[in-house]
CSV table of C-alpha atoms in Angstrom, one decimal:
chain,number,residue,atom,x,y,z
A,1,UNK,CA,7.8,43.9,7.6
A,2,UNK,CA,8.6,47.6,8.6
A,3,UNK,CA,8.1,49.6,11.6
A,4,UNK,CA,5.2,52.6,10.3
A,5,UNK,CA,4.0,54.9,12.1
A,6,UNK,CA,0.9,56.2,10.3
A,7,UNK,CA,-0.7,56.9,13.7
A,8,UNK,CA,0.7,60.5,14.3
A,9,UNK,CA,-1.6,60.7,18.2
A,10,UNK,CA,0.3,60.6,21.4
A,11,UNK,CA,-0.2,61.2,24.8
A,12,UNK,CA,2.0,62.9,27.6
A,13,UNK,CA,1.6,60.4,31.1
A,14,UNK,CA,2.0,63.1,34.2
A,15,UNK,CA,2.7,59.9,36.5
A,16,UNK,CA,5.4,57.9,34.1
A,17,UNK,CA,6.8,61.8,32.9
A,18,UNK,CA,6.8,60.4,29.3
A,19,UNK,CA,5.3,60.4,26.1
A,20,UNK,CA,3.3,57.4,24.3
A,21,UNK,CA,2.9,56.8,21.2
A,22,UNK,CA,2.7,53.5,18.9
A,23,UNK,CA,3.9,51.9,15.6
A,24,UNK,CA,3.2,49.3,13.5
A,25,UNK,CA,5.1,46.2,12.3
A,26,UNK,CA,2.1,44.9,10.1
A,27,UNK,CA,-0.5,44.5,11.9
A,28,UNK,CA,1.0,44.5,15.2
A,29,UNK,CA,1.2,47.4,17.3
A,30,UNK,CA,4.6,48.0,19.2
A,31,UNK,CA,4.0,50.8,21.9
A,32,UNK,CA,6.7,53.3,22.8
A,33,UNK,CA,7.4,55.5,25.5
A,34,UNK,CA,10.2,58.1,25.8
A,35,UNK,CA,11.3,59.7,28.8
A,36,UNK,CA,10.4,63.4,29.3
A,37,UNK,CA,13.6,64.3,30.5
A,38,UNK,CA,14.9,63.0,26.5
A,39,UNK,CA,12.7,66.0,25.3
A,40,UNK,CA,14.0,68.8,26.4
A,41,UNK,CA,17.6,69.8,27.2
A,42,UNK,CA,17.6,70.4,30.7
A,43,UNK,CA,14.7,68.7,33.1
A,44,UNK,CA,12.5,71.4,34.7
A,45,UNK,CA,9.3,70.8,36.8
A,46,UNK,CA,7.7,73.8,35.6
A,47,UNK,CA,6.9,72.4,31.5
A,48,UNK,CA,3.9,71.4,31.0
A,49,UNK,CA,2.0,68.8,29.0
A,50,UNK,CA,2.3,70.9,26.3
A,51,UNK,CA,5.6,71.7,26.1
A,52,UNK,CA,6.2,67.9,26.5
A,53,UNK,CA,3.9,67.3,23.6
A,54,UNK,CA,5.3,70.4,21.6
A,55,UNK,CA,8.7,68.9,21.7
A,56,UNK,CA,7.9,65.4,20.6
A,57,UNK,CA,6.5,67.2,17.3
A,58,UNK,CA,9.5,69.1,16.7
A,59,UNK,CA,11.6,65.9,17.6
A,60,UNK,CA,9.2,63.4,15.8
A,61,UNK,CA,11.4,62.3,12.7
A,62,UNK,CA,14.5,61.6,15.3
A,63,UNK,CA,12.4,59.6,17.8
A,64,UNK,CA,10.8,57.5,15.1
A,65,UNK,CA,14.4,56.8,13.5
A,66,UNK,CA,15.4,55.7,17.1
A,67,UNK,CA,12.5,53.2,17.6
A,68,UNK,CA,13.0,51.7,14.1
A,69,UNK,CA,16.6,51.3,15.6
A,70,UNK,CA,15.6,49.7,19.1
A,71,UNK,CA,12.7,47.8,17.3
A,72,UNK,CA,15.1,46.3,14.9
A,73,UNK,CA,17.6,45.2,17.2
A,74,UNK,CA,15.1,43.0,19.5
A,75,UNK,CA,11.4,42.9,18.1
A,76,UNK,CA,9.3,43.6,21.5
A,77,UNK,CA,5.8,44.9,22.1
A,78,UNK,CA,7.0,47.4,24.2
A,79,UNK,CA,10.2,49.8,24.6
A,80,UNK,CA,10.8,53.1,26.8
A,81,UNK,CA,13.2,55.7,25.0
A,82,UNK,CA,15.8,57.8,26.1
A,83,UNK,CA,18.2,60.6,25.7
A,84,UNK,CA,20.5,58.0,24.9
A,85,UNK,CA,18.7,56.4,22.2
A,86,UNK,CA,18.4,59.9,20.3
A,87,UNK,CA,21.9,60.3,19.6
């Protein structure tokens, strides 16, 4: 099987300062989080949820193509992205 993400939902966590989100590998989900700070190009206290959430969208194809990576490399049922796993 694949990693699919037909789900397209996430969720920004205030506390964590990441974004959630899930795939698919069948019918197992594998949840993802990525780091805030991996969203935008400089860290800044004053974005919002929003923005957070607005920047996954824009960055969607690239984070996806970096979880396929990590998920391939060591299935798990849970990984936390970062900057570094976007390059």
């Amino acid at each position: 099987m694949t990693l699919q993400f037909p789900n397209s939902s996430r969720s920004f966590d205030e506390g964590k300062r990441t974004v959630r989100f899930q795939g698919y590998d069948g019918v197992f989900e594998v949840r993802f989080l990525i780091e805030a700070a991996a969203l935008m190009k400089q860290a800044d206290q004053s974005f919002v949820e929003a923005d957070y959430l607005n920047a996954f969208d824009r960055l969607r194809s690239a984070i996806q193509d970096a979880a396929i990576k990590v998920y391939e490399r060591n299935r798990r049922s849970a990984y936390t992205l970062t900057a570094a796993d976007l390059k």
